[in-house]
mmCIF file of C-alpha atoms and ligand atoms in Angstrom:
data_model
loop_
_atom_site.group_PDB
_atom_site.id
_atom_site.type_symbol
_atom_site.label_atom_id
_atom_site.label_comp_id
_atom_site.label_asym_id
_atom_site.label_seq_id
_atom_site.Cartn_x
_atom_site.Cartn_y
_atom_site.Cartn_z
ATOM 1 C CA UNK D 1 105.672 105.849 96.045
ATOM 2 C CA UNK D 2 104.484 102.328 95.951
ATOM 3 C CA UNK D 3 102.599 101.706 92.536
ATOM 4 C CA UNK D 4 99.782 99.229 92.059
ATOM 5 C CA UNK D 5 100.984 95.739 89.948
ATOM 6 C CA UNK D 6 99.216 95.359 87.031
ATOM 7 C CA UNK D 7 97.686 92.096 86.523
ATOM 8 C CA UNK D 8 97.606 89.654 83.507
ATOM 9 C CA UNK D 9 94.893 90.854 81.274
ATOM 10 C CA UNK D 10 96.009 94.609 80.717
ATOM 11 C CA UNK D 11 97.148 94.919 77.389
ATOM 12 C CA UNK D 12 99.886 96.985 78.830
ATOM 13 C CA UNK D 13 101.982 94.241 79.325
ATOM 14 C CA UNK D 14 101.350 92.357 76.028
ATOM 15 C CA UNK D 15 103.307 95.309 73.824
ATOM 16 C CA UNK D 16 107.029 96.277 73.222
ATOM 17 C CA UNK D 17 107.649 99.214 75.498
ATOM 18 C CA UNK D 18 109.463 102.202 74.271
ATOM 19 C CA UNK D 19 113.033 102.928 74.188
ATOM 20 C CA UNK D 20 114.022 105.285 77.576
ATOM 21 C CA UNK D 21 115.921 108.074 76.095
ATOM 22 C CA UNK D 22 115.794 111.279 78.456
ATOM 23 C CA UNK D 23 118.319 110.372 81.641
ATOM 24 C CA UNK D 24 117.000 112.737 84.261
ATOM 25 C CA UNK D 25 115.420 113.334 87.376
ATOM 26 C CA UNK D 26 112.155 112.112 86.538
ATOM 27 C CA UNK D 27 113.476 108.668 85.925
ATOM 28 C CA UNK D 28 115.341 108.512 88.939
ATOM 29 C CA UNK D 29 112.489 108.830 90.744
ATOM 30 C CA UNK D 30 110.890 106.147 88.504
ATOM 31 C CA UNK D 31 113.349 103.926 89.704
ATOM 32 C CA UNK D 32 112.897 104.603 92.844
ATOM 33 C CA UNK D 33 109.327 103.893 92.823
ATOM 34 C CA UNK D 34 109.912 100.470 91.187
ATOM 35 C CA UNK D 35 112.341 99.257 93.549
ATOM 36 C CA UNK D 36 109.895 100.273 96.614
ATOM 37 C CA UNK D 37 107.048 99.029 94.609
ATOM 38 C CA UNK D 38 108.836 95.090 93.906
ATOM 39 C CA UNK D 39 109.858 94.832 97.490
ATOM 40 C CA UNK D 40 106.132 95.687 98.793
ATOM 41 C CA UNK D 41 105.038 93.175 96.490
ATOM 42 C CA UNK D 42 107.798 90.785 97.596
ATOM 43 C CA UNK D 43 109.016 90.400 93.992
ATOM 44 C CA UNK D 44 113.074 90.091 93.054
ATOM 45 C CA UNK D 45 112.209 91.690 89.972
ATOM 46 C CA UNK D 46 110.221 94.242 87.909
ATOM 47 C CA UNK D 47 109.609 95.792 84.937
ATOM 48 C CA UNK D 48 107.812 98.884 83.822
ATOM 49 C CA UNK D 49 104.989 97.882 82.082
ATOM 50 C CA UNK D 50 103.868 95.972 85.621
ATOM 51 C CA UNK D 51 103.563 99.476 86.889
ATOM 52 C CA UNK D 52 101.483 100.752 83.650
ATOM 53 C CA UNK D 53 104.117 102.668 82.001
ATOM 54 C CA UNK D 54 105.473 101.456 78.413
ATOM 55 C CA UNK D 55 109.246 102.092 78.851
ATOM 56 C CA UNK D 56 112.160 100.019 78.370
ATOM 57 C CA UNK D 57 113.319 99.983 82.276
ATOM 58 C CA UNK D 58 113.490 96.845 85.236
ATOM 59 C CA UNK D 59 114.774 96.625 88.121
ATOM 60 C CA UNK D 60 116.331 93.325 90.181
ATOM 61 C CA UNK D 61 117.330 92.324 92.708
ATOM 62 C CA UNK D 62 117.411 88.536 93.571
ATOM 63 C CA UNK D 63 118.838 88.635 96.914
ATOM 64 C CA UNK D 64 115.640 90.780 98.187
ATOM 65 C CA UNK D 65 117.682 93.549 99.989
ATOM 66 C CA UNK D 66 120.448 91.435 101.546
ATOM 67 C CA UNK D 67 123.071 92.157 99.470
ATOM 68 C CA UNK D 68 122.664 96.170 98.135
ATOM 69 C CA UNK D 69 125.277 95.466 95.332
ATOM 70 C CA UNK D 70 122.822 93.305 93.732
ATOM 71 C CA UNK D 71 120.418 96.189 93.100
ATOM 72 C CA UNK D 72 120.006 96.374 89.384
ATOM 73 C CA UNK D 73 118.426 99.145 87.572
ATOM 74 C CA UNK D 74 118.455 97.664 83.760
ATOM 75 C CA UNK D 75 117.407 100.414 81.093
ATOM 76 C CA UNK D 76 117.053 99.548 77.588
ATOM 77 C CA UNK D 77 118.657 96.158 78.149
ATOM 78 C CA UNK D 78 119.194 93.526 75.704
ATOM 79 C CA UNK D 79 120.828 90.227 75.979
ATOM 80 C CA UNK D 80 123.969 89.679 74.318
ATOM 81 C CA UNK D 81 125.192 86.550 75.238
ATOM 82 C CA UNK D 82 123.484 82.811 76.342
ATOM 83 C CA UNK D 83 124.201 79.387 76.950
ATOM 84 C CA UNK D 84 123.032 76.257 78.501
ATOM 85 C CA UNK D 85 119.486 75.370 79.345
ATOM 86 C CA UNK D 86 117.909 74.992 83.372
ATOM 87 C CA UNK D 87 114.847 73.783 84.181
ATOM 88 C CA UNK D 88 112.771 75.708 86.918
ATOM 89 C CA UNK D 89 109.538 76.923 88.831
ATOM 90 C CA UNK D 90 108.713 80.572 88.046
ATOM 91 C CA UNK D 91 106.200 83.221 88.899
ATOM 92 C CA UNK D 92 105.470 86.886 88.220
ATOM 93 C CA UNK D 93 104.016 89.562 90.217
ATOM 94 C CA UNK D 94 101.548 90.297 87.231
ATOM 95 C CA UNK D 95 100.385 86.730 87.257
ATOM 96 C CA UNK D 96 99.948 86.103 91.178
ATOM 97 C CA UNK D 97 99.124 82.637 92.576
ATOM 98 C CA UNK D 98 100.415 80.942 89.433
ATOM 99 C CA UNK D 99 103.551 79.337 89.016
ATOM 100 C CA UNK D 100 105.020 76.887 85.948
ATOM 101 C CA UNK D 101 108.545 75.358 84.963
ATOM 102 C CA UNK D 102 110.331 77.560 82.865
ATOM 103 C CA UNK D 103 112.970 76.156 80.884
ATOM 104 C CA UNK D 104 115.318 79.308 80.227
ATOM 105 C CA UNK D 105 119.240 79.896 79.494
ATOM 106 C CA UNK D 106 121.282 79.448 82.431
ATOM 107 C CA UNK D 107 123.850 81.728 81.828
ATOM 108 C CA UNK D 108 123.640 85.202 80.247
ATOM 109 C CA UNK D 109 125.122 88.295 79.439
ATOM 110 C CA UNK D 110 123.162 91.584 79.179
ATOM 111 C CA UNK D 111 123.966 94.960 77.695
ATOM 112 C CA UNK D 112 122.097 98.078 79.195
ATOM 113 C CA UNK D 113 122.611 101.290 80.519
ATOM 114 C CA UNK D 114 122.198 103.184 84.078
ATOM 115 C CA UNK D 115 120.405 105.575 85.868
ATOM 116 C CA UNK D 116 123.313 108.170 83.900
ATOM 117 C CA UNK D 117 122.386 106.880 80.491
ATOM 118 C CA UNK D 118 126.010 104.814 80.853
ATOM 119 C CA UNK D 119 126.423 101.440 79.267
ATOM 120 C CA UNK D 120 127.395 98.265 80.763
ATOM 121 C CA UNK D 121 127.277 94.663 80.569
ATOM 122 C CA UNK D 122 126.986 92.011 83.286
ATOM 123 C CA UNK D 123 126.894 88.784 83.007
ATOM 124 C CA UNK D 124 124.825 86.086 85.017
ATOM 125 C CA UNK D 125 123.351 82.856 85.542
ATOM 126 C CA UNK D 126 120.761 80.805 87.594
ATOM 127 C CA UNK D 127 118.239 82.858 88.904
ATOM 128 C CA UNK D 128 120.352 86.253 88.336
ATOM 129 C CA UNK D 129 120.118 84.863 84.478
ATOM 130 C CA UNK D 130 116.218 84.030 84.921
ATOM 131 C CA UNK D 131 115.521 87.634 86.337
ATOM 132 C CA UNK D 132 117.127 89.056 83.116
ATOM 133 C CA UNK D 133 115.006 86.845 80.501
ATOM 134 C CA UNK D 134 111.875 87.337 82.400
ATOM 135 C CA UNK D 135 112.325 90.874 82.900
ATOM 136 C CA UNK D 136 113.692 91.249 78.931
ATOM 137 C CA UNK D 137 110.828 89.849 78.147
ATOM 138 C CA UNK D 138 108.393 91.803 80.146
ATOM 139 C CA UNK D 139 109.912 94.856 78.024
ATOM 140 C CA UNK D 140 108.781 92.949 74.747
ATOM 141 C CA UNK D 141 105.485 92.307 75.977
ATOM 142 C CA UNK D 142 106.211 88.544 76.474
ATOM 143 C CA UNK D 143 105.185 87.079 79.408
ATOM 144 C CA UNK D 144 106.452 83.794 81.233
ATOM 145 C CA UNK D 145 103.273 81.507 80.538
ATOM 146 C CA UNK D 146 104.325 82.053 76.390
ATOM 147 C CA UNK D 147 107.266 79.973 77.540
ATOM 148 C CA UNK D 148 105.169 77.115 78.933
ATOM 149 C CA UNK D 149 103.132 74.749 76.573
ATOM 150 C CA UNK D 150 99.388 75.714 74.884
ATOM 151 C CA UNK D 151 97.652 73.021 77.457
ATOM 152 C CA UNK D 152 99.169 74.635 80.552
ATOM 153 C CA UNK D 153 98.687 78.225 79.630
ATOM 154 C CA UNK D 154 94.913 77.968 77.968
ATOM 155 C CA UNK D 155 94.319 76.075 81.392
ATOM 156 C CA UNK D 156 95.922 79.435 83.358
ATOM 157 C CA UNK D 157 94.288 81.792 81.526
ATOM 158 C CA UNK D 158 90.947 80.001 82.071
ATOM 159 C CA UNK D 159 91.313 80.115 86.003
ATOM 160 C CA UNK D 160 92.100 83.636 85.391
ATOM 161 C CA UNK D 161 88.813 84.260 83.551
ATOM 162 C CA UNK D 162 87.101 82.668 86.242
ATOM 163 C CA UNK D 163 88.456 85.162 89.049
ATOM 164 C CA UNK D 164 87.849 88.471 86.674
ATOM 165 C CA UNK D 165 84.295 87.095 86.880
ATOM 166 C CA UNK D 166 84.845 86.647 90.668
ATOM 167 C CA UNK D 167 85.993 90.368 91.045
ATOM 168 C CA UNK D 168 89.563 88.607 92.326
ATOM 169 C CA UNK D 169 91.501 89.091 90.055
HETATM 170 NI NI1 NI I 1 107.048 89.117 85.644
#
């Protein structure tokens, strides 16, 4: 089932989401739902909250369906491990039409578990290592544009005002 994308201005994505602690059938199909719902909305990742529900889950995949090994389901993840800084444009499905330089770490390792509740850790850098911040974040109620400087956002979040009062946003 394809799930609307919540938009910047739900406070939905502005809060920590909870821990997932209950491995089971129910979340599989959660996943499911989140994978089919990124790729409709042409996104290499996403994250829970984006969906409306407050739980510590993402999913990514940054080679958008060419390569199924990169298919990522992150739950409860945490980062573990950085280094370096890189420079670059990024977006989010929650904050459509916008885009900003995002200076993140280039390389990092993550600790999470799987569908089965099992832990792991991968490591990864460029935009594998972008997904994970941004996505991290998302779980922490921290969007991208918190990243960027007071000027820049205050002038985003007035455009965005100006569409609510549209009706297009
Ligand atoms: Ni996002």
């Amino acid at each position: 089932m394809i799930h609307f994308i919540v938009k910047f201005g739900n406070p939905v994505l502005e809060k920590p989401a909870e821990k997932v602690t209950v491995f089971d059938e129910e979340l599989k199909r959660l996943i499911d739902d989140m994978f089919e719902s990124m790729y409709a909305a042409r996104g290499v990742g996403l994250a829970a909250p984006q969906i409306g529900i407050a739980r510590r889950i993402a999913v990514v995949d940054v080679t958008f369906k060419e390569d199924p090994s990169a298919k990522l389901v992150l739950i409860n993840p945490e980062i573990i491990h950085k280094e370096g800084r890189h420079m670059q444009s990024e977006g989010c499905l929650s904050i459509p039409d916008f885009r900003e330089n995002v200076t993140r770490s280039q390389a990092v390792t993550i600790r999470a578990q799987n569908l089965t509740g099992k832990v792991f850790e991968k490591s990864g850098d460029d935009l594998l290592a972008r997904a994970f911040q941004h996505e991290i974040d998302h779980l922490n109620g921290k969007l991208y544009i918190s990243h960027i400087s007071a000027l820049k956002r205050d002038l985003i979040k007035r455009k965005i005002r100006k569409l609510v009062k549209a009706g297009e946003w």
